């Protein structure tokens, strides 16, 4: 199987490439990545010499370049991780989010149609559903819940999801979508919550937490997310959306306290800072569909996964 993996020099894409090459001896991967500020070629060093892997620097929104690459490589499937992914940046400057996340996704799907590519998978997020209140812990978003994105980032991802579903219906594209909870694990960019808090704790600096820190996220280890995408690629039904989450909800403040405990950092260094505009309160997804249809289960226990993640960054590899 030949896979075109976009955004593979980023956090989840790189972990996906490592896992796929480890799990499937017959898998060949071409990675297309623009190497924006978020992409690090060094992350891919462990697979650069693998004859089954090839890196191509390029922009998913560059339609001609994407088409040329797909005509040359003839992938069996495209997995689209490439995105602008940081909510705060999308609030400051939404334009590039619309270009990459929406037009880039369309360019990839058009190339799939032109090349007769058998499969397309869109890596999306639970943020497309908007948020849930904090005082109704039983509520969860299902795959059919309405799209109510709060940030320009989430709106751009929701727009891409709508386009994917339209391409399935209009052109018969064999596409699937996964909507994942927040991921944690190695190789995440230093601007994201967990690596940032670890870096601040280690540097003896204040740990800035938005608002009251009560906002709740469901944390999923990145390898569990990658395993879900692998399953969806091989056994998912065309035109279907699959929520992916661990049901492991933690408030931001509890998560940061845990990091402090692990690193022996005094809790007094946690500094509450003015809230992000439109900050979502709680994310939680119902994952019954992927569990029932594909037999997926998260494997990594949260406390253990977090301890390993903290040690990984503290070891200077972040
Ligand atoms: N991180 C999470 O917790 C999370 C949760 C759910 C869904 N997602 C989704 O998973 C995907 C990957 O997220 P991540 O956290 O690994 O992101 P990331 O920011 O770490 O990596 C994004 C990668 O995409 C590349 N890229 C950006 N624009 C590009 C373009 N125009 N052309 C080609 N490459 C481009 C970057 O260089 C980078 O390597 C995204 O689509 C994101 O929306 C992330």
CSV table of C-alpha atoms and ligand atoms in Angstrom, one decimal:
chain,number,residue,atom,x,y,z
A,1,UNK,CA,0.0,0.0,0.0
A,2,UNK,CA,1.3,3.4,-0.9
A,3,UNK,CA,0.1,6.3,1.3
A,4,UNK,CA,0.4,10.0,0.8
A,5,UNK,CA,0.6,11.5,4.3
A,6,UNK,CA,0.3,15.3,4.4
A,7,UNK,CA,1.6,17.3,7.4
A,8,UNK,CA,3.8,14.4,8.4
A,9,UNK,CA,6.5,16.7,9.8
A,10,UNK,CA,4.0,17.8,12.5
A,11,UNK,CA,3.0,16.2,15.8
A,12,UNK,CA,0.3,13.6,14.9
A,13,UNK,CA,1.5,13.1,11.3
A,14,UNK,CA,5.0,12.1,12.3
A,15,UNK,CA,3.7,9.7,15.0
A,16,UNK,CA,1.4,8.2,12.4
A,17,UNK,CA,4.3,7.7,9.9
A,18,UNK,CA,6.4,6.0,12.6
A,19,UNK,CA,3.5,3.7,13.7
A,20,UNK,CA,2.5,2.8,10.1
A,21,UNK,CA,6.0,1.9,9.0
A,22,UNK,CA,6.5,-0.2,12.2
A,23,UNK,CA,3.1,-2.0,11.9
A,24,UNK,CA,2.9,-2.7,8.2
A,25,UNK,CA,6.0,-4.0,6.4
A,26,UNK,CA,4.4,-3.6,3.0
A,27,UNK,CA,3.5,0.1,3.6
A,28,UNK,CA,5.3,2.8,1.5
A,29,UNK,CA,4.8,6.4,2.6
A,30,UNK,CA,5.3,9.7,0.7
A,31,UNK,CA,5.1,12.6,3.1
A,32,UNK,CA,4.1,16.0,1.7
A,33,UNK,CA,4.7,18.9,4.1
A,34,UNK,CA,5.2,22.6,3.6
A,35,UNK,CA,7.5,22.8,6.7
A,36,UNK,CA,5.7,25.8,8.2
A,37,UNK,CA,6.9,27.0,11.6
A,38,UNK,CA,5.0,24.0,13.0
A,39,UNK,CA,6.8,21.4,10.9
A,40,UNK,CA,10.2,19.9,11.9
A,41,UNK,CA,12.1,17.8,9.4
A,42,UNK,CA,14.4,16.6,12.2
A,43,UNK,CA,11.4,14.8,13.7
A,44,UNK,CA,11.4,12.5,10.7
A,45,UNK,CA,15.1,11.7,11.0
A,46,UNK,CA,14.4,8.1,12.3
A,47,UNK,CA,12.7,7.2,9.0
A,48,UNK,CA,14.6,9.3,6.5
A,49,UNK,CA,16.8,6.4,5.5
A,50,UNK,CA,14.0,3.9,5.3
A,51,UNK,CA,13.6,2.9,1.6
A,52,UNK,CA,9.8,2.8,2.2
A,53,UNK,CA,9.7,6.5,3.1
A,54,UNK,CA,10.1,9.6,1.0
A,55,UNK,CA,9.8,13.3,2.1
A,56,UNK,CA,8.6,16.0,-0.3
A,57,UNK,CA,8.4,19.6,0.7
A,58,UNK,CA,5.3,21.3,-0.7
A,59,UNK,CA,2.0,23.0,-0.1
A,60,UNK,CA,-1.3,21.1,-0.1
A,61,UNK,CA,-3.0,24.3,-1.4
A,62,UNK,CA,-0.7,24.4,-4.5
A,63,UNK,CA,-3.0,22.5,-6.8
A,64,UNK,CA,-0.5,21.9,-9.7
A,65,UNK,CA,2.2,20.6,-7.4
A,66,UNK,CA,-0.3,18.3,-5.6
A,67,UNK,CA,-1.6,16.9,-8.9
A,68,UNK,CA,2.0,16.4,-10.3
A,69,UNK,CA,3.0,14.6,-7.1
A,70,UNK,CA,-0.1,12.3,-7.1
A,71,UNK,CA,0.4,11.5,-10.8
A,72,UNK,CA,4.0,10.5,-10.1
A,73,UNK,CA,3.5,8.6,-6.9
A,74,UNK,CA,0.0,7.1,-7.6
A,75,UNK,CA,-0.9,6.6,-3.9
A,76,UNK,CA,-3.6,4.1,-2.9
A,77,UNK,CA,-4.7,6.5,-0.2
A,78,UNK,CA,-4.2,10.1,1.0
A,79,UNK,CA,-4.3,10.9,4.7
A,80,UNK,CA,-4.6,14.6,5.3
A,81,UNK,CA,-3.0,15.8,8.6
A,82,UNK,CA,-1.7,19.1,7.1
A,83,UNK,CA,-3.3,22.0,8.7
A,84,UNK,CA,-2.8,25.2,10.6
A,85,UNK,CA,-3.6,23.9,14.0
A,86,UNK,CA,-3.2,26.5,16.7
A,87,UNK,CA,-6.4,28.2,17.9
A,88,UNK,CA,-4.7,31.4,19.3
A,89,UNK,CA,-3.0,32.0,15.9
A,90,UNK,CA,-6.3,31.6,14.1
A,91,UNK,CA,-7.8,34.3,16.3
A,92,UNK,CA,-4.9,36.6,15.4
A,93,UNK,CA,-4.8,35.8,11.7
A,94,UNK,CA,-7.5,33.5,10.2
A,95,UNK,CA,-6.5,33.9,6.5
A,96,UNK,CA,-3.8,31.1,6.3
A,97,UNK,CA,-6.2,28.8,8.2
A,98,UNK,CA,-8.8,29.2,5.4
A,99,UNK,CA,-6.2,28.7,2.7
A,100,UNK,CA,-4.5,25.6,4.1
A,101,UNK,CA,-7.4,23.9,6.0
A,102,UNK,CA,-10.1,24.5,3.4
A,103,UNK,CA,-8.6,25.1,0.0
A,104,UNK,CA,-5.8,22.7,0.7
A,105,UNK,CA,-8.2,19.9,1.5
A,106,UNK,CA,-10.2,20.6,-1.7
A,107,UNK,CA,-6.9,20.6,-3.8
A,108,UNK,CA,-6.1,17.1,-2.4
A,109,UNK,CA,-9.5,15.8,-3.0
A,110,UNK,CA,-9.6,17.2,-6.6
A,111,UNK,CA,-6.2,15.5,-7.2
A,112,UNK,CA,-7.7,12.2,-5.9
A,113,UNK,CA,-10.6,12.4,-8.3
A,114,UNK,CA,-8.2,13.2,-11.2
A,115,UNK,CA,-5.9,10.3,-10.3
A,116,UNK,CA,-8.5,7.8,-9.4
A,117,UNK,CA,-7.1,7.5,-5.9
A,118,UNK,CA,-9.0,4.8,-4.0
A,119,UNK,CA,-9.2,6.4,-0.6
A,120,UNK,CA,-9.1,9.8,1.1
A,121,UNK,CA,-9.0,10.3,4.9
A,122,UNK,CA,-9.5,13.7,6.5
A,123,UNK,CA,-8.1,14.1,10.0
A,124,UNK,CA,-10.5,16.4,11.8
A,125,UNK,CA,-11.2,17.5,15.3
A,126,UNK,CA,-13.9,17.4,18.0
A,127,UNK,CA,-13.6,21.2,18.0
A,128,UNK,CA,-16.0,21.3,15.0
A,129,UNK,CA,-18.9,20.6,17.4
A,130,UNK,CA,-18.2,23.7,19.6
A,131,UNK,CA,-18.4,23.2,23.3
A,132,UNK,CA,-20.5,21.7,26.0
A,133,UNK,CA,-21.5,23.2,29.4
A,134,UNK,CA,-19.4,22.3,32.4
A,135,UNK,CA,-22.5,21.4,34.6
A,136,UNK,CA,-23.9,18.6,32.5
A,137,UNK,CA,-21.2,15.9,32.5
A,138,UNK,CA,-23.4,13.3,30.8
A,139,UNK,CA,-23.6,15.3,27.5
A,140,UNK,CA,-21.3,14.2,24.6
A,141,UNK,CA,-21.2,15.0,20.9
A,142,UNK,CA,-22.2,12.3,18.5
A,143,UNK,CA,-21.1,12.2,14.8
A,144,UNK,CA,-24.5,13.7,13.9
A,145,UNK,CA,-24.3,16.6,16.3
A,146,UNK,CA,-24.5,20.0,14.6
A,147,UNK,CA,-21.3,21.8,13.7
A,148,UNK,CA,-21.0,24.9,15.9
A,149,UNK,CA,-17.3,25.8,15.7
A,150,UNK,CA,-16.2,28.6,18.0
A,151,UNK,CA,-12.8,29.6,16.7
A,152,UNK,CA,-11.6,30.4,13.2
A,153,UNK,CA,-9.5,27.3,13.4
A,154,UNK,CA,-12.5,25.1,14.3
A,155,UNK,CA,-14.6,26.8,11.6
A,156,UNK,CA,-11.9,26.1,9.0
A,157,UNK,CA,-11.8,22.4,10.0
A,158,UNK,CA,-15.7,22.2,10.0
A,159,UNK,CA,-15.7,23.7,6.5
A,160,UNK,CA,-13.3,21.1,5.3
A,161,UNK,CA,-15.5,18.4,6.8
A,162,UNK,CA,-18.5,19.8,4.9
A,163,UNK,CA,-16.5,19.8,1.7
A,164,UNK,CA,-15.4,16.2,2.2
A,165,UNK,CA,-19.0,15.0,2.7
A,166,UNK,CA,-20.0,17.0,-0.4
A,167,UNK,CA,-17.3,15.3,-2.4
A,168,UNK,CA,-18.5,11.9,-1.2
A,169,UNK,CA,-22.1,12.7,-2.2
A,170,UNK,CA,-21.4,14.6,-5.5
A,171,UNK,CA,-18.4,12.8,-6.9
A,172,UNK,CA,-18.5,9.5,-5.1
A,173,UNK,CA,-15.1,10.1,-3.5
A,174,UNK,CA,-14.3,7.2,-1.1
A,175,UNK,CA,-13.6,9.4,1.9
A,176,UNK,CA,-13.8,9.1,5.7
A,177,UNK,CA,-13.4,11.7,8.5
A,178,UNK,CA,-12.1,11.2,12.0
A,179,UNK,CA,-12.9,13.8,14.7
A,180,UNK,CA,-10.4,13.4,17.5
A,181,UNK,CA,-10.1,14.7,21.0
A,182,UNK,CA,-7.0,16.6,22.2
A,183,UNK,CA,-3.9,14.5,21.6
A,184,UNK,CA,-0.8,14.3,23.9
A,185,UNK,CA,2.5,12.5,23.4
A,186,UNK,CA,6.0,13.1,21.9
A,187,UNK,CA,6.9,15.6,19.1
A,188,UNK,CA,4.2,18.2,19.8
A,189,UNK,CA,5.0,21.8,19.0
A,190,UNK,CA,6.2,23.9,22.0
A,191,UNK,CA,3.3,26.3,21.7
A,192,UNK,CA,0.7,23.8,22.7
A,193,UNK,CA,-0.6,23.4,26.3
A,194,UNK,CA,1.3,20.4,27.5
A,195,UNK,CA,4.8,21.0,26.1
A,196,UNK,CA,4.5,24.7,26.9
A,197,UNK,CA,3.7,24.0,30.6
A,198,UNK,CA,6.5,21.5,30.8
A,199,UNK,CA,8.9,24.0,29.4
A,200,UNK,CA,7.8,26.7,31.8
A,201,UNK,CA,8.0,24.4,34.7
A,202,UNK,CA,11.5,23.3,33.8
A,203,UNK,CA,12.7,26.9,33.1
A,204,UNK,CA,11.5,28.1,36.5
A,205,UNK,CA,9.0,30.4,34.8
A,206,UNK,CA,5.3,31.1,35.6
A,207,UNK,CA,2.9,28.6,34.0
A,208,UNK,CA,0.2,30.7,32.3
A,209,UNK,CA,-3.3,29.2,32.3
A,210,UNK,CA,-6.3,30.8,30.6
A,211,UNK,CA,-9.2,32.2,32.7
A,212,UNK,CA,-10.0,30.0,35.7
A,213,UNK,CA,-8.5,26.9,34.2
A,214,UNK,CA,-11.8,25.1,34.5
A,215,UNK,CA,-12.1,24.4,30.8
A,216,UNK,CA,-12.3,20.6,30.3
A,217,UNK,CA,-10.6,18.6,27.5
A,218,UNK,CA,-10.6,14.9,26.7
A,219,UNK,CA,-7.0,13.7,26.4
A,220,UNK,CA,-6.1,10.9,23.9
A,221,UNK,CA,-2.6,9.5,23.5
A,222,UNK,CA,-1.3,10.2,20.0
A,223,UNK,CA,-0.6,6.5,19.3
A,224,UNK,CA,-4.2,5.6,20.1
A,225,UNK,CA,-5.3,8.3,17.6
A,226,UNK,CA,-2.9,6.9,15.0
A,227,UNK,CA,-4.3,3.3,15.5
A,228,UNK,CA,-7.8,4.6,15.0
A,229,UNK,CA,-6.9,6.2,11.7
A,230,UNK,CA,-5.1,3.1,10.5
A,231,UNK,CA,-8.3,1.1,11.3
A,232,UNK,CA,-10.6,3.6,9.6
A,233,UNK,CA,-8.3,3.6,6.5
A,234,UNK,CA,-8.6,-0.2,6.2
A,235,UNK,CA,-12.1,-0.9,7.4
A,236,UNK,CA,-14.0,2.4,7.7
A,237,UNK,CA,-17.1,2.8,5.6
A,238,UNK,CA,-17.0,5.4,2.8
A,239,UNK,CA,-18.7,8.7,3.7
A,240,UNK,CA,-18.6,8.0,7.4
A,241,UNK,CA,-17.4,10.1,10.3
A,242,UNK,CA,-15.8,8.5,13.3
A,243,UNK,CA,-15.3,10.3,16.7
A,244,UNK,CA,-12.1,9.3,18.5
A,245,UNK,CA,-11.6,10.0,22.2
A,246,UNK,CA,-10.4,8.4,25.3
A,247,UNK,CA,-13.2,9.6,27.6
A,248,UNK,CA,-10.4,11.0,29.8
A,249,UNK,CA,-11.6,14.4,30.8
A,250,UNK,CA,-9.4,16.7,32.8
A,251,UNK,CA,-9.7,20.4,33.5
A,252,UNK,CA,-6.7,22.5,32.3
A,253,UNK,CA,-5.8,23.5,35.8
A,254,UNK,CA,-5.8,19.8,37.0
A,255,UNK,CA,-3.6,18.9,34.0
A,256,UNK,CA,-1.2,21.7,34.8
A,257,UNK,CA,-1.1,20.7,38.5
A,258,UNK,CA,-0.3,17.1,37.5
A,259,UNK,CA,2.7,18.4,35.4
A,260,UNK,CA,3.8,20.5,38.4
A,261,UNK,CA,3.7,17.4,40.7
A,262,UNK,CA,5.6,15.3,38.2
A,263,UNK,CA,8.4,17.9,37.8
A,264,UNK,CA,8.5,19.1,41.4
A,265,UNK,CA,7.4,22.6,40.4
A,266,UNK,CA,5.6,24.6,43.1
A,267,UNK,CA,1.9,25.0,42.3
A,268,UNK,CA,2.2,28.7,43.2
A,269,UNK,CA,3.9,29.2,39.9
A,270,UNK,CA,0.6,28.6,38.0
A,271,UNK,CA,-0.5,32.0,36.8
A,272,UNK,CA,-4.1,32.6,35.7
A,273,UNK,CA,-4.1,34.9,32.7
A,274,UNK,CA,-6.9,36.7,30.8
A,275,UNK,CA,-9.1,34.2,29.0
A,276,UNK,CA,-8.9,33.4,25.3
A,277,UNK,CA,-11.8,35.0,23.4
A,278,UNK,CA,-14.6,32.5,22.7
A,279,UNK,CA,-12.7,29.8,24.8
A,280,UNK,CA,-14.6,26.5,24.6
A,281,UNK,CA,-15.7,25.2,28.0
A,282,UNK,CA,-15.8,21.4,27.6
A,283,UNK,CA,-15.2,18.9,24.8
A,284,UNK,CA,-16.5,15.4,25.0
A,285,UNK,CA,-17.3,12.9,22.2
A,286,UNK,CA,-19.3,9.8,22.1
A,287,UNK,CA,-17.0,7.1,20.6
A,288,UNK,CA,-19.5,4.2,20.5
A,289,UNK,CA,-19.4,4.1,16.7
A,290,UNK,CA,-15.7,3.4,16.2
A,291,UNK,CA,-15.7,1.0,19.2
A,292,UNK,CA,-18.7,-1.0,17.8
A,293,UNK,CA,-17.9,-0.9,14.1
A,294,UNK,CA,-14.1,-1.2,14.1
A,295,UNK,CA,-13.3,-2.6,17.5
A,296,UNK,CA,-11.1,0.3,18.4
A,297,UNK,CA,-10.2,1.0,22.0
A,298,UNK,CA,-7.7,3.4,23.5
A,299,UNK,CA,-4.8,1.4,24.9
A,300,UNK,CA,-2.7,4.0,26.8
A,301,UNK,CA,-3.7,4.7,30.4
A,302,UNK,CA,-3.7,8.4,30.9
A,303,UNK,CA,-1.5,8.7,34.1
A,304,UNK,CA,1.1,6.4,32.6
A,305,UNK,CA,1.0,8.1,29.2
A,306,UNK,CA,1.3,11.5,30.7
A,307,UNK,CA,4.2,10.5,32.9
A,308,UNK,CA,6.1,9.1,29.9
A,309,UNK,CA,5.2,12.2,27.9
A,310,UNK,CA,6.5,14.6,30.6
A,311,UNK,CA,9.7,12.5,30.9
A,312,UNK,CA,10.1,12.6,27.1
A,313,UNK,CA,10.0,16.5,27.0
A,314,UNK,CA,12.0,16.8,30.2
A,315,UNK,CA,14.7,14.7,28.6
A,316,UNK,CA,15.3,17.5,26.2
A,317,UNK,CA,13.7,15.9,23.2
A,318,UNK,CA,10.9,18.4,22.7
B,1,LIG,N1,-3.2,18.1,18.1
B,1,LIG,C1,-4.4,17.8,18.4
B,1,LIG,O1,-4.7,17.6,19.6
B,1,LIG,C2,-5.4,17.5,17.4
B,1,LIG,C3,-6.7,17.0,17.8
B,1,LIG,C4,-7.6,16.7,16.8
B,1,LIG,C5,-7.3,16.9,15.4
B,1,LIG,N2,-6.1,17.4,15.1
B,1,LIG,C6,-5.9,17.6,13.6
B,1,LIG,O2,-4.8,16.7,13.3
B,1,LIG,C7,-4.0,17.3,12.3
B,1,LIG,C8,-2.5,17.4,12.7
B,1,LIG,O3,-2.4,18.2,13.9
B,1,LIG,P1,-1.0,18.4,14.6
B,1,LIG,O4,-1.3,18.7,16.0
B,1,LIG,O5,-0.1,17.3,14.3
B,1,LIG,O6,-0.6,19.7,13.9
B,1,LIG,P2,0.8,20.4,13.7
B,1,LIG,O7,0.6,21.9,13.7
B,1,LIG,O8,1.8,19.9,14.8
B,1,LIG,O9,1.4,20.0,12.3
B,1,LIG,C9,0.8,20.4,11.1
B,1,LIG,C10,1.8,20.1,10.0
B,1,LIG,O10,1.2,20.5,8.8
B,1,LIG,C11,2.2,21.1,8.0
B,1,LIG,N3,1.5,22.1,7.1
B,1,LIG,C12,0.9,23.3,7.5
B,1,LIG,N4,0.4,23.9,6.4
B,1,LIG,C13,0.7,23.1,5.3
B,1,LIG,C14,0.4,23.2,3.9
B,1,LIG,N5,-0.2,24.3,3.4
B,1,LIG,N6,0.9,22.2,3.1
B,1,LIG,C15,1.5,21.2,3.6
B,1,LIG,N7,1.8,21.0,4.9
B,1,LIG,C16,1.4,22.0,5.8
B,1,LIG,C17,3.1,21.8,9.0
B,1,LIG,O11,4.4,22.1,8.4
B,1,LIG,C18,3.2,20.7,10.1
B,1,LIG,O12,4.2,19.8,9.8
B,1,LIG,C19,-4.6,18.7,12.0
B,1,LIG,O13,-5.4,18.5,10.9
B,1,LIG,C20,-5.4,19.0,13.2
B,1,LIG,O14,-6.5,19.8,12.9
B,1,LIG,C21,-5.2,17.7,16.0
